[in-house]
Structures are given as structure tokens and as C-alpha cells.
Short mmCIF file of C-alpha atoms in Angstrom, two decimals:
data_model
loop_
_atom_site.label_atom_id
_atom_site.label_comp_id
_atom_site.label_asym_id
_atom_site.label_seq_id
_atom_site.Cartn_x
_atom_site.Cartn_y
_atom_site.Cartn_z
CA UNK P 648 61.24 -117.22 54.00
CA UNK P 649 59.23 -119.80 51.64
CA UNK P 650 58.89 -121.66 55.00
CA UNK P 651 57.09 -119.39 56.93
CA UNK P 652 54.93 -118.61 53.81
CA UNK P 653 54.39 -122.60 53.91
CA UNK P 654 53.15 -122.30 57.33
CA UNK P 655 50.85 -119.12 56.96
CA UNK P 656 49.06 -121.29 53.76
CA UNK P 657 48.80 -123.84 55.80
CA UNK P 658 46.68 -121.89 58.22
CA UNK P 659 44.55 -119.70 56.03
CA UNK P 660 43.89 -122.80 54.85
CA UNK P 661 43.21 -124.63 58.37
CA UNK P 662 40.29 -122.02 58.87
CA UNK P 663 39.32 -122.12 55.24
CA UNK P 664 38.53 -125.59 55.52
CA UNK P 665 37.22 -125.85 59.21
CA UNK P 666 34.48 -123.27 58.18
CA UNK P 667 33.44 -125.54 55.79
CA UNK P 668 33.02 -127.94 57.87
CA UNK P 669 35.69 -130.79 57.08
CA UNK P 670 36.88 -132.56 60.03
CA UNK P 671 40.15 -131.19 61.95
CA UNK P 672 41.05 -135.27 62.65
CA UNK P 673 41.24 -135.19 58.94
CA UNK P 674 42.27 -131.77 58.36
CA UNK P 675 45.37 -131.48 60.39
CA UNK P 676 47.38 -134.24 59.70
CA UNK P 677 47.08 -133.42 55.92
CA UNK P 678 48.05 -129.29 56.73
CA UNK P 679 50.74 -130.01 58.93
CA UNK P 680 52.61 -132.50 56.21
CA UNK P 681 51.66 -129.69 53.78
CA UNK P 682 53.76 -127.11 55.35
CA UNK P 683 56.31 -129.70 55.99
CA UNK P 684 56.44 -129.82 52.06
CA UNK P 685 56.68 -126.07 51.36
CA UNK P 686 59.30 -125.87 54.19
CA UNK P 687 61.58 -127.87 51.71
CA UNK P 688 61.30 -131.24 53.37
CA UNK P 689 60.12 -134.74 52.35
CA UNK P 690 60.41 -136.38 55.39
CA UNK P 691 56.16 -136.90 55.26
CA UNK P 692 56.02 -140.20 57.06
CA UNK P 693 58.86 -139.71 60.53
CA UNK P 694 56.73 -136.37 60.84
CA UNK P 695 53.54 -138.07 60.87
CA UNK P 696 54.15 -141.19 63.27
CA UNK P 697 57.19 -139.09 65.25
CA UNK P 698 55.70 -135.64 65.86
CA UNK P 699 52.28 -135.08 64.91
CA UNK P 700 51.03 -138.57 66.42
CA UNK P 701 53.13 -138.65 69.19
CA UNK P 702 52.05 -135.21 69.91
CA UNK P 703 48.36 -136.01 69.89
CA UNK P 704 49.41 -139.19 72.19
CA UNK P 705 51.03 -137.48 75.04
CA UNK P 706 47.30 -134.43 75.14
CA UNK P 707 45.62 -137.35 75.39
CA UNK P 708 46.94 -139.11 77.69
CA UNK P 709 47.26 -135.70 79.90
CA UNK P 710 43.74 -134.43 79.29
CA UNK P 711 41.60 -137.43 78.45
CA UNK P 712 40.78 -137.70 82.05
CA UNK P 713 39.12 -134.59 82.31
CA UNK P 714 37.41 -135.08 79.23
CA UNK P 715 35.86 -137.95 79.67
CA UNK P 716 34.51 -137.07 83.24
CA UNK P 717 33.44 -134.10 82.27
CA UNK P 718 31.69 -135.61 80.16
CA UNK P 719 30.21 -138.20 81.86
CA UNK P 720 29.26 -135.43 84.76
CA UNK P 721 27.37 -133.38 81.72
CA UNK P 722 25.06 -136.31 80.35
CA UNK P 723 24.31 -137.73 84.60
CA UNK P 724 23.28 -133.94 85.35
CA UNK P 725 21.38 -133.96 81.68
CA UNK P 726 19.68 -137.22 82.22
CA UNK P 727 18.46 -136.84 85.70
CA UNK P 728 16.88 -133.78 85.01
CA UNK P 729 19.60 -131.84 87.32
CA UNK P 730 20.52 -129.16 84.83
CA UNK P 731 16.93 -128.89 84.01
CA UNK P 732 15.59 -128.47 87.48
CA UNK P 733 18.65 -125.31 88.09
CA UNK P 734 17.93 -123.37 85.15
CA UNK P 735 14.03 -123.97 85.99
CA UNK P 736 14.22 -122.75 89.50
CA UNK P 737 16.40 -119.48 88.43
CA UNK P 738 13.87 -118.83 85.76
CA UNK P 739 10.95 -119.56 88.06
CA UNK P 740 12.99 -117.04 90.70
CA UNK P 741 13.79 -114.03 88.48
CA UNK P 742 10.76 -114.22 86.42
CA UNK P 743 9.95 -112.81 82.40
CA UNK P 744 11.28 -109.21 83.23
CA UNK P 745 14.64 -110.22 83.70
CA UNK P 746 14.55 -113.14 81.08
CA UNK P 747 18.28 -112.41 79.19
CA UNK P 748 19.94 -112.66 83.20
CA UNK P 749 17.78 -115.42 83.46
CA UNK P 750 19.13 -117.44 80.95
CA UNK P 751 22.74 -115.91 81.30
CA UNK P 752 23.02 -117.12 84.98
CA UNK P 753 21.28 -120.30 84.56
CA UNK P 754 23.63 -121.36 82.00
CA UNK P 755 26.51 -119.54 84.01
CA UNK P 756 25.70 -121.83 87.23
CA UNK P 757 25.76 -125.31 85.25
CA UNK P 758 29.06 -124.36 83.21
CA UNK P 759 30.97 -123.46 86.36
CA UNK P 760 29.57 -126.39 87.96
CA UNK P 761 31.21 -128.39 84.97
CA UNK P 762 28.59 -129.37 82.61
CA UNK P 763 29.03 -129.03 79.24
CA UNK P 764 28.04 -126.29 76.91
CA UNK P 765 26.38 -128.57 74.23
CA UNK P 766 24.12 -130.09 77.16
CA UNK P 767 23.41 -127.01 78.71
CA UNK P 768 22.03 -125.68 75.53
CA UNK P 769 20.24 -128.29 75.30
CA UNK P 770 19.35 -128.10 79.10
CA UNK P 771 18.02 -124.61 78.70
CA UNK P 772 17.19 -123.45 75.50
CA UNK P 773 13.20 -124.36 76.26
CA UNK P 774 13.36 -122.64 79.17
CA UNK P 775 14.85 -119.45 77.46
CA UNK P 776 12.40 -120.14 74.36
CA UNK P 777 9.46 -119.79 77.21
CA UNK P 778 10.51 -116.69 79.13
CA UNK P 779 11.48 -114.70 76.11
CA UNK P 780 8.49 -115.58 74.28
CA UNK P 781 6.76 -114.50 77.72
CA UNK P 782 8.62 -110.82 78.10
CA UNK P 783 8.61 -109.99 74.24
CA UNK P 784 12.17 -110.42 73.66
CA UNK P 785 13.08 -111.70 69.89
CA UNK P 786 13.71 -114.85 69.72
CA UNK P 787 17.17 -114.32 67.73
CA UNK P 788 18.81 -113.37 71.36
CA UNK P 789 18.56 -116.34 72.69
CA UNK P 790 21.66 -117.71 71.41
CA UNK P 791 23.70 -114.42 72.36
CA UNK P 792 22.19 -115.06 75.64
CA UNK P 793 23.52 -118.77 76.17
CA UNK P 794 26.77 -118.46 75.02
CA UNK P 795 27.61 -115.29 77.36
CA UNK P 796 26.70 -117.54 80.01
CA UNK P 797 28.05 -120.62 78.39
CA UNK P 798 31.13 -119.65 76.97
CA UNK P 799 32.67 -116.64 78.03
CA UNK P 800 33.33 -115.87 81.66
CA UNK P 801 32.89 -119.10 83.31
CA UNK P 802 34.89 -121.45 80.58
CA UNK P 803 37.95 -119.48 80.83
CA UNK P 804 37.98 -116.11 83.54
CA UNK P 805 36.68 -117.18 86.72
CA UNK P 806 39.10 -119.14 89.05
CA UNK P 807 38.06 -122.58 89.39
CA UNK P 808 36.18 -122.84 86.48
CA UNK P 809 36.46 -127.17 86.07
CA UNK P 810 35.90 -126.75 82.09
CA UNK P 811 39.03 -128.05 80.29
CA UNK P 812 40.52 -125.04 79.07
CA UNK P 813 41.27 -123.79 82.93
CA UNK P 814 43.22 -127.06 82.91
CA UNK P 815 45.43 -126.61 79.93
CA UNK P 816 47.53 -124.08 81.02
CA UNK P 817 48.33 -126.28 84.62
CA UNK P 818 51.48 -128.24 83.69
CA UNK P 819 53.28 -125.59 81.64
CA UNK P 820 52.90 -122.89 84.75
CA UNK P 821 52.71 -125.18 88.04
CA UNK P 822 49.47 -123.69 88.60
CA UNK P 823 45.67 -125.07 89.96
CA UNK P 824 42.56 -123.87 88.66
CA UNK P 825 42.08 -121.09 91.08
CA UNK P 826 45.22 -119.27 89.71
CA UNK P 827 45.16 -115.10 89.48
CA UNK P 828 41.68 -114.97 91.47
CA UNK P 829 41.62 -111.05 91.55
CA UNK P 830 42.70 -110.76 87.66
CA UNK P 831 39.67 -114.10 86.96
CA UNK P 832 36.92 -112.19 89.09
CA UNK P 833 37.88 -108.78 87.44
CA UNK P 834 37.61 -109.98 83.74
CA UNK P 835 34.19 -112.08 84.52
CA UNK P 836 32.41 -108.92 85.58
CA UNK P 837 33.69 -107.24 82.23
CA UNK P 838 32.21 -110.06 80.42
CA UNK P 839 28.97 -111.02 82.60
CA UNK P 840 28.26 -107.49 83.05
CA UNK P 841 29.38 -105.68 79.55
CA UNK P 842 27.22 -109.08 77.75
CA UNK P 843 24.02 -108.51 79.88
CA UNK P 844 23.99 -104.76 79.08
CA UNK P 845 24.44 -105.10 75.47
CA UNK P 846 22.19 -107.50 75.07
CA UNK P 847 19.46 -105.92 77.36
CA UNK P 848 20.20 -102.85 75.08
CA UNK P 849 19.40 -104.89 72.06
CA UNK P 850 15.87 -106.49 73.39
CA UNK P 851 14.78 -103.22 74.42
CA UNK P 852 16.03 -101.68 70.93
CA UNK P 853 13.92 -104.51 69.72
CA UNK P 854 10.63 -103.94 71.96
CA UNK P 855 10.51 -100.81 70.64
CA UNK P 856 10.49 -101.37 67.28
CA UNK P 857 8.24 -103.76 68.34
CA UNK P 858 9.80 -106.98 67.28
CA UNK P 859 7.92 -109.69 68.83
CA UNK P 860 8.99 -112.84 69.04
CA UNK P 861 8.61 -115.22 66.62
CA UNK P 862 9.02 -119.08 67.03
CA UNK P 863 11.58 -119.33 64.03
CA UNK P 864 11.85 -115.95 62.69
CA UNK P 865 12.76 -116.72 59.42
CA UNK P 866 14.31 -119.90 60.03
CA UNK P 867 12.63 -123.53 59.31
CA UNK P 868 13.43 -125.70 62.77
CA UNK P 869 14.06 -128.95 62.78
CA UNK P 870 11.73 -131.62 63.85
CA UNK P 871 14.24 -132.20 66.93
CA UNK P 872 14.05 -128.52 67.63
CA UNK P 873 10.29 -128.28 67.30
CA UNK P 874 10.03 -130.82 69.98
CA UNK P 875 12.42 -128.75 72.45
CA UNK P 876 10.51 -125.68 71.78
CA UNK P 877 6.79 -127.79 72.84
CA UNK P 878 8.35 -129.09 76.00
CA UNK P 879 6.56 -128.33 79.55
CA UNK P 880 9.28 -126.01 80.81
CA UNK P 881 6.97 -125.88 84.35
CA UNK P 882 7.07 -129.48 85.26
CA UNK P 883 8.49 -130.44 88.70
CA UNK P 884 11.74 -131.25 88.23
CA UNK P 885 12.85 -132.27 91.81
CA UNK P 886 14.24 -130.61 94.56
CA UNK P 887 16.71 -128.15 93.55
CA UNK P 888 19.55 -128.71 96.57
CA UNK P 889 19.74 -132.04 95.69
CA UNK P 890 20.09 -131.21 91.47
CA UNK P 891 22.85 -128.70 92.35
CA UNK P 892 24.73 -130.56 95.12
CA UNK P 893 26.94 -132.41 92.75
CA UNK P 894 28.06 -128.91 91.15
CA UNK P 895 28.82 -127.46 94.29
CA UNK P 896 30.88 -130.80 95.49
CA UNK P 897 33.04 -129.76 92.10
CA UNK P 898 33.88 -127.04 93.07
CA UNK P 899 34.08 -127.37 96.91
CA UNK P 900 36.40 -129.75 96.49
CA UNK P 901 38.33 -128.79 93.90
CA UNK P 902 39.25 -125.73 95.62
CA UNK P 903 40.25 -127.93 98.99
CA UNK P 904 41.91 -130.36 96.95
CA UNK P 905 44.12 -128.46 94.81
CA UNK P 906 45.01 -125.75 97.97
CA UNK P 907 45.24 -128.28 100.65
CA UNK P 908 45.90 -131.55 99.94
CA UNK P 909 47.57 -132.16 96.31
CA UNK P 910 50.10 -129.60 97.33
CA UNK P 911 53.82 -130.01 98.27
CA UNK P 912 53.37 -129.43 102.10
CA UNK P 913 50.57 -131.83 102.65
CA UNK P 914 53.13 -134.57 102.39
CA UNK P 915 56.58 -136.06 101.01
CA UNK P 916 55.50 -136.34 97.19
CA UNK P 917 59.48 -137.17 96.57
CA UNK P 918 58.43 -140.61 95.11
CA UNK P 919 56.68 -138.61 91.43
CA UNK P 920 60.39 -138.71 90.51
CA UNK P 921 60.20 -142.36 89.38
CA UNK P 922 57.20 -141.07 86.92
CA UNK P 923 59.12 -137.97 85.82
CA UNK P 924 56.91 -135.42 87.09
CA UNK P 925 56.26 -133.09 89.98
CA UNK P 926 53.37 -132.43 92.41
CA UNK P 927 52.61 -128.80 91.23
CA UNK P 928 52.55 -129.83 87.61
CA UNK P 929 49.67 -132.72 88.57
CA UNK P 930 48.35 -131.88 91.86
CA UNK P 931 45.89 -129.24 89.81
CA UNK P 932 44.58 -132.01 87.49
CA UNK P 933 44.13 -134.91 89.95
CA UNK P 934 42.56 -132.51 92.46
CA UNK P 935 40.32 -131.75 89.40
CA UNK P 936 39.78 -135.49 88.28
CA UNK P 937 38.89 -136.68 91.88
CA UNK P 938 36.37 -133.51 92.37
CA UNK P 939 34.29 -134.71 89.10
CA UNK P 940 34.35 -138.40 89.92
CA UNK P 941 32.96 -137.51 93.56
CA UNK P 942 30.33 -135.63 91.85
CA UNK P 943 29.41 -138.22 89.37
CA UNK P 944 29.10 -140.52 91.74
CA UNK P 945 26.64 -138.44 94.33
CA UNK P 946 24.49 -137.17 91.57
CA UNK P 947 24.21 -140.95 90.62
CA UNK P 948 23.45 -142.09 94.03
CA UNK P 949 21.04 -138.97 94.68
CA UNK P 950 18.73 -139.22 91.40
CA UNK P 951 19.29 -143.23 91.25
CA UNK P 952 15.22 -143.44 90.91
CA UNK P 953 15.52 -141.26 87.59
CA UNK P 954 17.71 -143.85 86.15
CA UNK P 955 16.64 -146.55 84.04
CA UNK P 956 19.81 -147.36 82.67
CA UNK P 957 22.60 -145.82 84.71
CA UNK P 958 25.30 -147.67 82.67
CA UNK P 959 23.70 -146.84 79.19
CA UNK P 960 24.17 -142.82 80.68
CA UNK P 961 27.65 -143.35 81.75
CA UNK P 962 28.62 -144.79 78.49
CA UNK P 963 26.78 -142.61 76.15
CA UNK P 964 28.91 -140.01 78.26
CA UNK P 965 32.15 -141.33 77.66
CA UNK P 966 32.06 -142.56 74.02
CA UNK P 967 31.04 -138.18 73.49
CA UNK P 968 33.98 -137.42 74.99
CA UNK P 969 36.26 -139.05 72.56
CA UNK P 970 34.61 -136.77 69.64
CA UNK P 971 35.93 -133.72 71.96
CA UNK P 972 39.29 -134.82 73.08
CA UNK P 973 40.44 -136.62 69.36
CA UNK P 974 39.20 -132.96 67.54
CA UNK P 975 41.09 -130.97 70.32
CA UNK P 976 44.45 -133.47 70.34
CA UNK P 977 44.65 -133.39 66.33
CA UNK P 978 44.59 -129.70 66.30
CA UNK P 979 47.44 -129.80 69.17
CA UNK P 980 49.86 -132.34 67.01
CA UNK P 981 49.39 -129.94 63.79
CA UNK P 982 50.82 -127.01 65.86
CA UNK P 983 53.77 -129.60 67.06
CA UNK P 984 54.38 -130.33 63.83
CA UNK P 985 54.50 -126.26 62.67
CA UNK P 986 56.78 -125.50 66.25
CA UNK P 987 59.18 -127.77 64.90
CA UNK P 988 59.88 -126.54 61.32
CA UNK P 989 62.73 -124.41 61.12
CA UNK P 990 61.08 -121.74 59.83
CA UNK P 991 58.93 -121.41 63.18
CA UNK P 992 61.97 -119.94 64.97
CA UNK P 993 61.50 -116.81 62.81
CA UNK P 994 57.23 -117.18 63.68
CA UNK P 995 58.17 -117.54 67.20
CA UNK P 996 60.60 -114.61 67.20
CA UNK P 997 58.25 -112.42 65.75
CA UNK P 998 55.60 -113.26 68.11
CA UNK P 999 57.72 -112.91 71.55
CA UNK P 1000 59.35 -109.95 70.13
CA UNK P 1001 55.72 -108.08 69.69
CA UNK P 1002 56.32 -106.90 73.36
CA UNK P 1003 59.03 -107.21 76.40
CA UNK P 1004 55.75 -108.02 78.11
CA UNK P 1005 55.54 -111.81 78.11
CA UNK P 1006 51.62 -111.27 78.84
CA UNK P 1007 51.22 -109.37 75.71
CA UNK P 1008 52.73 -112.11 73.38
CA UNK P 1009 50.91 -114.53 75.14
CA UNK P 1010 47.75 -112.87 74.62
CA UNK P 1011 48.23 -112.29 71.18
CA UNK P 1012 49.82 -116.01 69.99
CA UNK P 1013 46.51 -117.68 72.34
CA UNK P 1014 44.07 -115.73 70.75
CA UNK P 1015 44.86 -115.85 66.68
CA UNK P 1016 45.54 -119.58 66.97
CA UNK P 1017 42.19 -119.59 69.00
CA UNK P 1018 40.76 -117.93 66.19
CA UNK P 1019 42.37 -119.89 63.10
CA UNK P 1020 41.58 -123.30 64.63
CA UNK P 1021 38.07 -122.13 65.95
CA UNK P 1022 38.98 -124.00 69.15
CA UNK P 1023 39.44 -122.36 72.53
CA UNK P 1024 41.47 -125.15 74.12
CA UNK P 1025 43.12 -126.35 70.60
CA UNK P 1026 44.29 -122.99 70.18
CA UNK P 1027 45.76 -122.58 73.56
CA UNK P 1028 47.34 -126.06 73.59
CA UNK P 1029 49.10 -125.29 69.95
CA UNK P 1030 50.20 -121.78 71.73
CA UNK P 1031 51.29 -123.02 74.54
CA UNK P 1032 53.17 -125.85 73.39
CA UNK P 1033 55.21 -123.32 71.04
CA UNK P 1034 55.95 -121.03 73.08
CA UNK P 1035 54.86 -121.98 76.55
CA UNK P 1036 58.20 -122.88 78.19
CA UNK P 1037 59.78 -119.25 76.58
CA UNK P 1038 56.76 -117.19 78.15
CA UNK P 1039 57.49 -118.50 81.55
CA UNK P 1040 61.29 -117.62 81.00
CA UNK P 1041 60.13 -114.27 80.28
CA UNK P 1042 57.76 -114.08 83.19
CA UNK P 1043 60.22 -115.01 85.63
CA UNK P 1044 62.54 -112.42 84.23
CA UNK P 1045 60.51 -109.53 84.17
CA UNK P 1046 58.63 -110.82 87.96
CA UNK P 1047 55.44 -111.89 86.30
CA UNK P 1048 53.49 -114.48 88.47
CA UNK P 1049 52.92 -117.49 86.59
CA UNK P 1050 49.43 -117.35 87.89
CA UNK P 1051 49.10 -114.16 85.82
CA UNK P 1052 49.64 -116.62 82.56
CA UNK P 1053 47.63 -118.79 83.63
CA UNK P 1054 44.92 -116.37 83.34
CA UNK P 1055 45.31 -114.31 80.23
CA UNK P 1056 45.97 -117.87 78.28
CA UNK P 1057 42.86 -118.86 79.26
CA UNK P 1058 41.08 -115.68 78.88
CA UNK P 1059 42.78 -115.09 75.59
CA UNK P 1060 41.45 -118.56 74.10
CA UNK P 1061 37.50 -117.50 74.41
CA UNK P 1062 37.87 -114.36 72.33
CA UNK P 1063 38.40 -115.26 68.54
CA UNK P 1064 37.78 -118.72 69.13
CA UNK P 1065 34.03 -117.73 68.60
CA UNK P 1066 34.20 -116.73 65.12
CA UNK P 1067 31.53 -118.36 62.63
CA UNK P 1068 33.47 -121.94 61.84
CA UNK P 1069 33.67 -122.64 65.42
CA UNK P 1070 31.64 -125.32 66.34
CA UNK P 1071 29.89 -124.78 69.59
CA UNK P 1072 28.76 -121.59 67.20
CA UNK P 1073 27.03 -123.71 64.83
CA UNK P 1074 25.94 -126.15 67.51
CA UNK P 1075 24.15 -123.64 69.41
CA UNK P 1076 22.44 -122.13 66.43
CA UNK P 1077 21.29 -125.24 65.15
CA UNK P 1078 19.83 -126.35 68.38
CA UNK P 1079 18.20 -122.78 68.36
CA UNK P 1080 16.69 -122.89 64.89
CA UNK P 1081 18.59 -119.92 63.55
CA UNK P 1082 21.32 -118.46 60.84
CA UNK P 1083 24.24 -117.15 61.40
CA UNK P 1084 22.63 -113.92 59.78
CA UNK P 1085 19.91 -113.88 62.48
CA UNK P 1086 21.98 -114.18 65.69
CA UNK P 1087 25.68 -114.10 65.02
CA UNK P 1088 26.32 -110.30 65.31
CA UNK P 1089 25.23 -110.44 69.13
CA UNK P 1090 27.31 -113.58 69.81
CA UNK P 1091 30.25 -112.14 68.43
CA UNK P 1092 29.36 -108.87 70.54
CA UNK P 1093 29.32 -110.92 73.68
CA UNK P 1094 31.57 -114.21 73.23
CA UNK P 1095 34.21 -112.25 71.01
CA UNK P 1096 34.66 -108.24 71.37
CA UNK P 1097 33.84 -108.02 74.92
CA UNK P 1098 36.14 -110.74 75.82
CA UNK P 1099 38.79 -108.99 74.16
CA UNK P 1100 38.43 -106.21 76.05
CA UNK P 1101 38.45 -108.18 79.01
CA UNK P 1102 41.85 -109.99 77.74
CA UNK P 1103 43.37 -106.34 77.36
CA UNK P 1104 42.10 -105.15 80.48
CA UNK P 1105 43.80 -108.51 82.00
CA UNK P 1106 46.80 -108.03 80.68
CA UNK P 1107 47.47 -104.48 81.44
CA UNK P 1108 46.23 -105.44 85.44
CA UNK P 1109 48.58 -108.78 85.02
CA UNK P 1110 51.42 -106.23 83.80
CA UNK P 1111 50.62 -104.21 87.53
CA UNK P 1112 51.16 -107.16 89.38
CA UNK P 1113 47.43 -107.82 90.36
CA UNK P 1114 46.93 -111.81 90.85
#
């Protein structure tokens, strides 16, 4: 029993410390070998180089590709003025009365497409800053209104989605990034369309109090920030087929790739023996990983006159994705080294016998380690790893479609995982020039209680059978 008190410290004291800011690459190592102590054991150093490191090893070497090309596909769209140019054009299109859908779809389009959230905040937070400014709307919705579009529906419910936590789930479930369409498309119009109406409900609260806007309500911006908010948000910024092509190619073929051709009948794929693996636990990442090189490379060779430096891009791309993928693979070996302390069996006994309903347990386990770590995809990974194999035993049992996990794991991490230490939270207010006091209340109305009722709604639809 001391055990599992060991491992509950340890995480009260995981989120204790990530709110204040400390590093998880520091952080977990030290937790995890903490709750290895109150379990009773002194083993430190065999857990350390054995479990946690090897742990954090074997994500990397399974996600790092998608990382780093996502990446890399986030700073070519950022530098050549791509992202820019798309959530210009939809703001040019729909115009200052509809400035929250505005911003929601622009940042929708470029997240699906596979950029980045931090570069399409940066990517459109002028834009919002001019249209809301235009229509009245305070200034302290703007960051409600990026992360709906950001990250909410189209990081973790709509089917192939290309951000990395609709690739996590993939090798524990055989599944592509287009699993449980019906269930993906359901849950994004909870989210897209329960966040627009709250937050239109709050700007017109606001009109009519008459709130104006107000550059920095409250809030003292940063020199960087100042210089966001002065940019020319009506400049041409190209042709707008050519700035979206290399988002549609993503998708496109990521969709014909992982159906068609990275799929057991296309050929004999006998020979993935020798590398102890199977085509339906790869064939949804490599479909994935050729998709965003493609697009690198056409968005390269379509905006080459933009580029001064093309290599200078490509590597300031890749040396930000090792911030990403080190942060999410430390939190992943501290839950490997918690799944295999003894007292875990009674955690993980507890959590699978919440419910019968594999979906349920699922839900739950994805969502309060999404919450604890403040990490949608280190959340998920640590849940999954724990418990992933015994949920698909479950599912198989009871006739659940592993596409149906799939799903809710994904739409389970993007609830909680939004809560004030996470850091695409603090990212997005910082690049906005506000407090947590100004704007967190309606990001935790769209990014965090809506997607929970979208989870629920998800699972009980899963449950039915719907895929």
C-alpha cells in the first residue's frame, strides 16, 4: 500500500513541479527513482539506464520521425509566408463579423494540414489581433479562439489529423490515422461547434457591456509581441493554391498511402519479420512520414524565391523538434518506470476495473495522466504503454473495434491536458500578451470541458459500435 502512495506523491508532485515550470527532462527521471524509493527499492541506477532510458530510447526512435518532419513542415510553411497567406485569405473571405470563426478555421486548416500549434500562433495571432480589434471583440478571446482551432478537434478528433498524437496510438492498435471516421467527425463538430458558440456568446456578452478592445488589456506585451501586433496583416502574401498545396498533399496522401499502398494486400510484406514488426503496426507511420516529406519538399520547390537560406529553415526546424520529442519521451520513460513497480498492478487493477467497458478505462487512465503531465501525447504514451496491450484484450473480448481506441485515446489526451502548467497554454498566452486571469477561463471552456464532453459522447457512441 506504501507503494502506491509512493507513486500518487510522485505525481502530485510531477504536476506540482511542471506548473512551476521546471523541466520534465529533469523532472522525470528524478520522480520516477523517487517512487522507486518509497516502493521499498534501492535499485536507483538498473532503473535509470534499464527502464526509464531505455524507455525514452525505443519513443524516440518510433516517433522522432514524425517529429522532426513535422517540424521541419511547420517552420517551411512559417518561413515562406504559407501559413500566413491561408489564415490571410480566410480572414480576408469571412470578414470582421465573423472574426472568432475566422480565426478558429484559419488555425483549424494549418493544424490539420500539419503545422504546428506554436507556429500557427505565431502565424495568426496578428491577423486575429486585426479583425477583432476591427469587430469590437475583447482582445482576451483571442487565445480561446486559437487554441479551439489549434488544439482541440483537429490535434486529436478528426481522422487523419497528421499531428503526433493521432500517431501514438498506431502500433499498440494496428490502426492508420483515419481510424473510427464516423466517431472523429462526430466529436469535432461537438468541439468546433460547442467552442464557436461559447465563445461567440462571450464576445457578444462582452459588446454589450461594451468591452472594447484593448491592445493589452491589463497586460504589459513584450517588445516581441508589440512587433506582431504592428505587422501589415494586408500585405500580399502570394497566391493562396500554391501556400496550401503542400497541406493538402499531407493529407491526400496520407489517406492513399495508409489505405492503399502501406497495407497488407498491396503486396507480400512477409520480409518485416527479419525487423520484428508487422505492416499494420508501421504502414500508418511510414504512410505518414512519406506524406510530410513530399510536402516539405513541394512547398520548398514552390516558394524557392522566398528562401534565402533554405538550409538555415530546414535546420532551425529540426534542432525545435528535439525540444518536443526529448520533453514528450522523458515523460513516457517516467510512466515505464511507475508500470513496472509492483505496486502498479494494484493502480492498473483499479483503473481497468472502473468499467467492463474497455473504452471507459481508457478514457479515464488517457485523460488524468494527460492532465498530471500537462502533455497530450506524454500522457497518452504513459497510458498506453501501461495499459495499452490489456485494453485491446478487453476490446477484442467485449467486440470493440480497435479503431474505436484509437479514437477515444486520442480524444481523451486533449481534455485535461490543457490545464494551466501545460505549455502550449503558457506559450500561447505569452505570444498573446495576456494572464492566465485574463483568458484562461475561456480556454479551459473550449480546449478542456467541451472536449470532455466530446470524449463522453465518444465513448458512449464507441460502446454502440459506431466507427
Amino acid at each position: 500500500m506504501f507503494g502506491v502512495l509512493g507513486i500518487i506523491i510522485s505525481l502530485i508532485l510531477l504536476m506540482y513541479f511542471a506548473y512551476k515550470g521546471v523541466s520534465v527532462i529533469i523532472l522525470t527521471p528524478v520522480l520516477a527513482l523517487l517512487a522507486v524509493i518509497l516502493g521499498g527499492s534501492l535499485n536507483l541506477l538498473p532503473v535509470y539506464t534499464e527502464t526509464y532510458m531505455v524507455s525514452l530510447a525505443n519513443y524516440v526512435r518510433t516517433y522522432f520521425p514524425i517529429f522532426l518532419l513535422g517540424a521541419i513542415f511547420g517552420k517551411v510553411m512559417d518561413s515562406s509566408g504559407a501559413a500566413k497567406c491561408i489564415a490571410n485569405t480566410i480572414a480576408k473571405k469571412l470578414g470582421k463579423e465573423k472574426a472568432i470563426i475566422a480565426v478558429v478555421l484559419s488555425c483549424a486548416i494549418l493544424t490539420y494540414g500539419g503545422v504546428s500549434l506554436f507556429v500557427v500562433a505565431f502565424a495568426v495571432y496578428p491577423i486575429a489581433v486585426s479583425l477583432f480589434r476591427e469587430a469590437g471583440v475583447p482582445k482576451r478571446l483571442i487565445p480561446a479562439s486559437i487554441a479551439l482551432g489549434s488544439f482541440t478537434f483537429t490535434m486529436t478528433a478528426l481522422p487523419g489529423t497528421p499531428q503526433v498524437q493521432n500517431a501514438i496510438p498506431m502500433p499498440f492498435f494496428g490502426t492508420d490515422t483515419w481510424a473510427s471516421p464516423v466517431l472523429g467527425i462526430i466529436a469535432s463538430l461537438i468541439m468546433a461547434v460547442g467552442g464557436c458558440a461559447w465563445l461567440m456568446y462571450r464576445a457578444k456578452k462582452a459588446i454589450l457591456a461594451k468591452e472594447a478592445f484593448s491592445p493589452e488589456e491589463g497586460e504589459v506585451a513584450a517588445e516581441a509581441i508589440r512587433d506582431i501586433e504592428e505587422e501589415p496583416v494586408n500585405e500580399s502574401l502570394g497566391n493562396f493554391f500554391i501556400a496550401i498545396l503542400p497541406i493538402l498533399l499531407v493529407l491526400v496522401l496520407n489517406f492513399l498511402l495508409s489505405k492503399f499502398v502501406f497495407v497488407e494486400s498491396f503486396m507480400d510484406w512477409g520480409d518485416l519479420s527479419k525487423y520484428n514488426t508487422t505492416i499494420q503496426k508501421v504502414g500508418g507511420t511510414w504512410a505518414l512520414i512519406v506524406s510530410l516529406l513530399i510536402s516539405i519538399l513541394i512547398c520548398l520547390f514552390t516558394n524557392y524565391k522566398k528562401f534565402d537560406h533554405p538550409v538555415k529553415i530546414i535546420n532551425e526546424g529540426a534542432n525545435g523538434s528535439l525540444i518536443a520529442i526529448l520533453n514528450t519521451s522523458a515523460a513516457v520513460g517516467y510512466g515505464n518506470v511507475i508500470s513496472s513497480l509492483a505496486a502498479f498492478e494494484i493502480v492498473k487493477g483499479s483503473i481497468l476495473g472502473i468499467s467492463k467497458n474497455p473504452l471507459v478505462a481508457e478514457g479515464i487512465s488517457v485523460t488524468a495522466l494527460a492532465g498530471i503531465t500537462g502533455s497530450a501525447s506524454g500522457g497518452m504514451s504513459i497510458a498506453l504503454g501501461a495499459l495499452g496491450e490489456n485494453l485491446l484484450k478487453l476490446a477484442n473480448t467485449y467486440g470493440i473495434d480497435p479503431q474505436v481506441l484509437h479514437r477515444v485515446a486520442t480524444i481523451a489526451c486533449g481534455g485535461l491536458d490543457s490545464l494551466p502548467h501545460n505549455g502550449a497554454v503558457v506559450t500561447l498566452l505569452a505570444v498573446c500578451g495576456l494572464t492566465h486571469k485574463k483568458s484562461y477561463f475561456d480556454i479551459m471552456m473550449v480546449s478542456v470541458i467541451i472536449p470532455i464532453v466530446a470524449l463522453i459522447a465518444a465513448i458512449i457512441l464507441g460502446s454502440m459500435g459506431i466507427v
